[in-house]
Amino acid sequence: MNVNQSAPPVPPFGQPQPVYLGHHQSSYGGQPGPTTAPTSYGAYNGPVPGYQQTPPPGVSRAPPSSGAPPASTAQGPCGQTAYGQFGQGDVQNGPSSTVQMQRLPGYQPFGSAILAPVVSQPAVLQPYGPPPTSAQVTAQLAGMQISGTVAPASPPSGLGYGPPTSLASASGSFPNSGLYGSYPQGQAPPLGQAQGHPGTQPPQRSVPLQASSFTPPASGGPRMPSMTGPPLPGQSFGGPPVSQPNHVSSPAPQALPPGTQMTGPPGPPLPPMHSSQQPGYQLQQNGSFGPTRGPQSNYGSPYPGAATFGSQPGPPQPLPPKRLDPDAIPSPIQVIEDDRNNRGSEPFVTGVRGQVPPLVTTNFLVKDQGNASPRYIRCTSYNIPCTSDMAKQAQVPLAAVIKPLARLPPEEASPYVVDHGESGPLRCNRCKAYMCPFMQFVEGGRRFQCCFCSCINDVPPQYFQHLDHTGKRVDAYDRPELSLGSYEFLATVDYCKNNKFPSPPAFIFMIDVSYNAIRSGLVRLLCEELKSLLDFLPREGGAEESAIRVGFVTYNKVLHFYNVKSSLAQPQMMVVSDVGDMFVPLLDGFLVNVNESQAVITSLLDQIPEMFADTRETETVFAPVIQAGMEALKAAECAGKLFLFHTSLPIAEAPGKLKNRDDRKLINTDKEKTLFQPQTGAYQTLAKECVAQGCCVDLFLFPNQYVDVATLSVVPQLTGGSVYKYACFQVENDQERFLSDLRRDVQKVVGFDAVMRVRTSTGIRAVDFFGAFYMNNTTDVELAGLDGDKTVTVEFKHDDRLNEENGALMQCALLYTSCAGQRRLRIHNLALNCCTQLADLYRNCETDTLINYMAKFAYRGVLSSPVKTVRDTLITQCAQILACYRKNCASPSSAGQLILPECMKLLPVYLNCVLKSDVLQPGAEVTTDDRAYVRQLVTSMDVAETNVFFYPRLLPLTKSPIENTTEPPAVRASEERLSNGDIYLLENGLNLFLWVGASVQQGVVQSLFGVSSFSQITSGLSVLPVLDNLLSKKVQGLIDSLRAQRSRYMKLIVVKQEDKLETLFKHFLVEDKSLSGGASYVDFLCHMHKEIRQLLS
Ligand SMILES: [Zn+2]
């Protein structure tokens, strides 16, 4: 029996092997050649009504044209948000009268209890002797006092919740920041601002501008962001309001050495760089912007709508506040730095059960010694409670974030491919688990006991091997499936649909050629790009050309199919106008090999932009387009992917027709959930058919206004596809971003027609799943397509008692068709520890993964529950987790102390970022489509992506010596950390800002922007000039490196300090209060402390 014909004998723990998909096909005995599509497919025989064969397009340029000319239609204002990108023209709304913010209905006042126990002593970090392996963070919060300062009527940076008297104001419950036009309110940017968006202005516009409330902050003078009053009385450490550019990132409150007591005045500021691993903790003042320890914004209370509202009539009482020093609370930056320093140098070896891997922000190598790499699976905890009672008590979700086809760094070996020949992979007879390192061989090797269900199975004769004196098979290290955490099996025909080996998959490009798509330049750009991009379709290892076939469709209200058969001199177009009953008018010549049909394809791509250049058709269909692509794949009997390039709400008469039902008035009502739900069930039905065919849909959206992302993304979401959104697409501004995303998306390796099953050992089982997939039953995750960026998050629950000795096992098996049409099984195994002491659970948690799970849980929750309920649920769960720790694991201490488990000390700050994210607490500038888009994106994100998405990275560029080209250490995402003498990059995986302080040295400005002064820098700039100096090259290099780390291209936006665009930038300073009412980190921590105390009392 040859285990692995294709790969060299497996050395222990795998040296790098030919990369994934490098497996030579020669080893695959039973693979049939590419099957050709049957020539007789029922529906396509005989005369087909509804289409006429047109002459080659070059001969007769007669694009179908109907509908009114596009003047004044379909051109709403562009809702530019952080997800669409920005041109400076979008931010020119002038100041206007104050908009008073109304208290949001149902807004639960937070923080009032914080006002109660006033202890007149400064915030104190009490010494606490932590247990040796579980340091705790303690902070005295009882005395914290956030007094209510009255919000000024016209705040410069913050549309504050005013005092109670302002409640009965404005009709809309949301203010408009003026930064963005919001479609539903019918607002348009002022006419005079077209310069930033040439060509995007609608031909006619009659909607008056209203309610832009942005008041630019006064410029000049010392910068005191967000501070609206004098230093608060009782403030114990407020520096003078002078600008002093040195900022200090403090060491995090690590385990405090006994006897460290933080009282009294602050110590001297630390030097600007991290003073690494300072064990003791120094309280310090680091703000350069004056007395910034007070309430940060002009909200009257720590949470909007809190203490000063309602119950407290009259002016708020300026109680002496005892603010918590932001440096005294756990810092994400410090935790990330510490992990990098402690765990970045050694490879992570997976041989030991239940080891917590390094953080996702740490660069480390993985050696597979029997458990799946954390690149494939990350868990919320690596030590899970033995009983469900314990689990319920702790409330820590038990979940795994699985990325079955994760891409690996070049230094790490891709999974070996094991070929067991016709007998197929060896499995347990009862639970069908696949052979893995945890199976126990007994009776001299003649049988094995399943590690998942304990069933005793016979070892087939050809698989027999003797055991050594420890009971281990002597060939264990020669077989990946006996020694490694991750590997692949070649699947037999039994694992194939209809017991037939699959054909190679196909890609179908479906291009909207309606007026908007043509006018923006999209169609021309796309066709030009495809001419070269098609040469780079994914291929298997050594293959000379991709096995993937391609096809082309254009559409507006009708569909145009193209025959690009290699024997044709010119492509042929076939129009299907009967969109109500979609069919594919041709089989032969629709899906072709790129090389064979190169000339015809090139000719087609040249002609498409010309053919539709004069179109006046503005209406589009959508569902019929997907239907057509799916039918084409079905006819060709293959799986594949549709690449849809679409511009507008599909209002043409056809199945899946949509209406504009956007309504921001629903925000914060019980009906808000409808904004996230699809408006028709038609797309779910369609998606189901797509999944059955292995038809994955990737959607590229180019909307100028509301397109109902919530509905349009249903099919991509359920078929494992991706959605990209380019609001107000203009070639000159957005082509780099779009082309970059497109190239990556087309070239990336995809598994098709996939099914994933997660098996677990007795005692726990997978009960819930999150991600982009479809489920027809409770166990099988069906993915029409799955790429290397997508994750599936799985939640586990107890169904029996676990024991510490056996631990808990999981096995994720993914059956899929490779890009060359090979059917394979990828197996990932992971063993976890089990505990009878809660402390062990809390010692082995991973907060980044917890947040990934909790965000996905919440983002799904908004489909069925009011957003407020979802937020409250998260807060309650977090409080319960921390209260349980406090009650059961922490050493006795005074109730006034907030004690956080070391592994979870960032839970509050990260959770707060989730709570105030656009989905759960939208600002006025965030459109309904943006929210649906982000909701959909987060569903498939891995842990690294959610980590940076919710807590963006803020990198100072001019702090470190210019010669130092390594990535600078990040600073905390707070305005207090910005020095006006510096330049910063901020990224969150989707957006990239370059913030320029107003006092940056002239030389720096010259080096980076090629202009002589700050005032000459163009705000909103998206490309930095390429200049021949060290700083310019360093910054360009850093931007390139950040982009390379992310799965989507991040367009750069240059933001100048005190410029209007800065409001947008500040949205990402997540430790601060947000304009939409999101709490600051400090305030949220106080609130969390209050919640915990309530649970404990
Ligand atoms: Zn079994």
Short mmCIF file of N, CA and C in Angstrom, two decimals, residues 566-612:
data_model
loop_
_atom_site.label_atom_id
_atom_site.label_comp_id
_atom_site.label_asym_id
_atom_site.label_seq_id
_atom_site.Cartn_x
_atom_site.Cartn_y
_atom_site.Cartn_z
N SER A 566 -13.21 28.97 -30.13
CA SER A 566 -11.93 29.31 -30.75
C SER A 566 -11.99 29.32 -32.27
N SER A 567 -12.93 28.56 -32.83
CA SER A 567 -12.99 28.48 -34.29
C SER A 567 -13.66 29.70 -34.93
N LEU A 568 -14.27 30.54 -34.08
CA LEU A 568 -14.96 31.70 -34.65
C LEU A 568 -13.97 32.82 -34.97
N ALA A 569 -14.31 33.58 -36.00
CA ALA A 569 -13.49 34.75 -36.32
C ALA A 569 -13.85 35.91 -35.40
N GLN A 570 -15.10 35.96 -35.06
CA GLN A 570 -15.60 37.02 -34.20
C GLN A 570 -16.53 36.41 -33.15
N PRO A 571 -16.58 37.00 -31.98
CA PRO A 571 -17.54 36.50 -31.00
C PRO A 571 -18.97 36.71 -31.48
N GLN A 572 -19.85 35.87 -31.03
CA GLN A 572 -21.26 36.03 -31.37
C GLN A 572 -22.07 36.35 -30.13
N MET A 573 -23.00 37.24 -30.29
CA MET A 573 -23.84 37.63 -29.15
C MET A 573 -25.23 37.03 -29.29
N MET A 574 -25.75 36.55 -28.16
CA MET A 574 -27.12 36.08 -28.15
C MET A 574 -27.86 36.79 -27.04
N VAL A 575 -28.95 37.36 -27.36
CA VAL A 575 -29.69 38.15 -26.39
C VAL A 575 -30.85 37.33 -25.83
N VAL A 576 -30.94 37.31 -24.51
CA VAL A 576 -32.10 36.68 -23.89
C VAL A 576 -32.90 37.78 -23.21
N SER A 577 -34.06 38.04 -23.76
CA SER A 577 -34.86 39.12 -23.17
C SER A 577 -35.95 38.58 -22.25
N ASP A 578 -36.17 37.29 -22.32
CA ASP A 578 -37.16 36.70 -21.43
C ASP A 578 -36.50 36.40 -20.07
N VAL A 579 -36.33 37.45 -19.27
CA VAL A 579 -35.59 37.26 -18.02
C VAL A 579 -36.43 36.54 -16.97
N GLY A 580 -37.73 36.39 -17.24
CA GLY A 580 -38.59 35.73 -16.28
C GLY A 580 -38.37 34.24 -16.23
N ASP A 581 -37.85 33.70 -17.28
CA ASP A 581 -37.64 32.26 -17.36
C ASP A 581 -36.26 32.03 -17.96
N MET A 582 -35.27 32.24 -17.14
CA MET A 582 -33.91 32.30 -17.65
C MET A 582 -33.41 30.95 -18.15
N PHE A 583 -32.70 30.98 -19.24
CA PHE A 583 -32.09 29.78 -19.78
C PHE A 583 -30.81 30.23 -20.47
N VAL A 584 -30.00 29.28 -20.82
CA VAL A 584 -28.74 29.60 -21.48
C VAL A 584 -28.87 29.25 -22.95
N PRO A 585 -28.72 30.24 -23.80
CA PRO A 585 -29.02 30.02 -25.21
C PRO A 585 -27.95 29.26 -25.98
N LEU A 586 -26.84 29.03 -25.38
CA LEU A 586 -25.83 28.26 -26.11
C LEU A 586 -25.02 27.43 -25.13
N LEU A 587 -24.58 26.33 -25.57
CA LEU A 587 -23.71 25.49 -24.75
C LEU A 587 -22.32 25.49 -25.34
N ASP A 588 -22.25 25.08 -26.56
CA ASP A 588 -20.96 24.97 -27.22
C ASP A 588 -20.42 26.38 -27.48
N GLY A 589 -19.25 26.64 -26.97
CA GLY A 589 -18.65 27.95 -27.23
C GLY A 589 -18.89 28.97 -26.15
N PHE A 590 -19.70 28.62 -25.15
CA PHE A 590 -19.90 29.58 -24.06
C PHE A 590 -18.77 29.50 -23.03
N LEU A 591 -18.47 28.30 -22.55
CA LEU A 591 -17.36 28.12 -21.63
C LEU A 591 -16.17 27.58 -22.42
N VAL A 592 -15.08 28.35 -22.39
CA VAL A 592 -13.95 27.98 -23.25
C VAL A 592 -12.63 28.02 -22.48
N ASN A 593 -11.66 27.40 -23.06
CA ASN A 593 -10.30 27.48 -22.55
C ASN A 593 -9.71 28.82 -22.98
N VAL A 594 -9.10 29.51 -22.03
CA VAL A 594 -8.62 30.87 -22.31
C VAL A 594 -7.58 30.88 -23.43
N ASN A 595 -6.65 29.96 -23.39
CA ASN A 595 -5.60 29.96 -24.40
C ASN A 595 -6.15 29.67 -25.79
N GLU A 596 -7.02 28.68 -25.85
CA GLU A 596 -7.54 28.30 -27.16
C GLU A 596 -8.35 29.42 -27.80
N SER A 597 -9.10 30.13 -26.97
CA SER A 597 -9.99 31.15 -27.53
C SER A 597 -9.46 32.57 -27.35
N GLN A 598 -8.19 32.66 -27.10
CA GLN A 598 -7.60 33.96 -26.77
C GLN A 598 -8.01 35.07 -27.74
N ALA A 599 -7.91 34.81 -29.02
CA ALA A 599 -8.17 35.86 -30.01
C ALA A 599 -9.63 36.31 -29.97
N VAL A 600 -10.52 35.34 -29.85
CA VAL A 600 -11.94 35.69 -29.84
C VAL A 600 -12.29 36.45 -28.56
N ILE A 601 -11.71 35.99 -27.46
CA ILE A 601 -11.98 36.66 -26.18
C ILE A 601 -11.47 38.10 -26.22
N THR A 602 -10.28 38.28 -26.72
CA THR A 602 -9.72 39.63 -26.80
C THR A 602 -10.60 40.51 -27.67
N SER A 603 -11.06 39.95 -28.76
CA SER A 603 -11.94 40.70 -29.64
C SER A 603 -13.22 41.09 -28.91
N LEU A 604 -13.77 40.17 -28.18
CA LEU A 604 -14.99 40.45 -27.42
C LEU A 604 -14.75 41.57 -26.42
N LEU A 605 -13.66 41.45 -25.66
CA LEU A 605 -13.39 42.44 -24.62
C LEU A 605 -13.10 43.81 -25.22
N ASP A 606 -12.58 43.83 -26.43
CA ASP A 606 -12.41 45.10 -27.12
C ASP A 606 -13.75 45.70 -27.52
N GLN A 607 -14.65 44.84 -27.90
CA GLN A 607 -15.91 45.33 -28.47
C GLN A 607 -16.96 45.71 -27.44
N ILE A 608 -16.95 45.05 -26.29
CA ILE A 608 -18.02 45.31 -25.31
C ILE A 608 -18.15 46.80 -24.96
N PRO A 609 -17.05 47.49 -24.62
CA PRO A 609 -17.23 48.91 -24.26
C PRO A 609 -17.76 49.73 -25.43
N GLU A 610 -17.40 49.37 -26.63
CA GLU A 610 -17.87 50.11 -27.80
C GLU A 610 -19.34 49.84 -28.07
N MET A 611 -19.70 48.57 -27.96
CA MET A 611 -21.08 48.19 -28.24
C MET A 611 -22.09 48.96 -27.42
N PHE A 612 -21.73 49.19 -26.15
CA PHE A 612 -22.70 49.80 -25.25
C PHE A 612 -22.37 51.26 -24.93
#
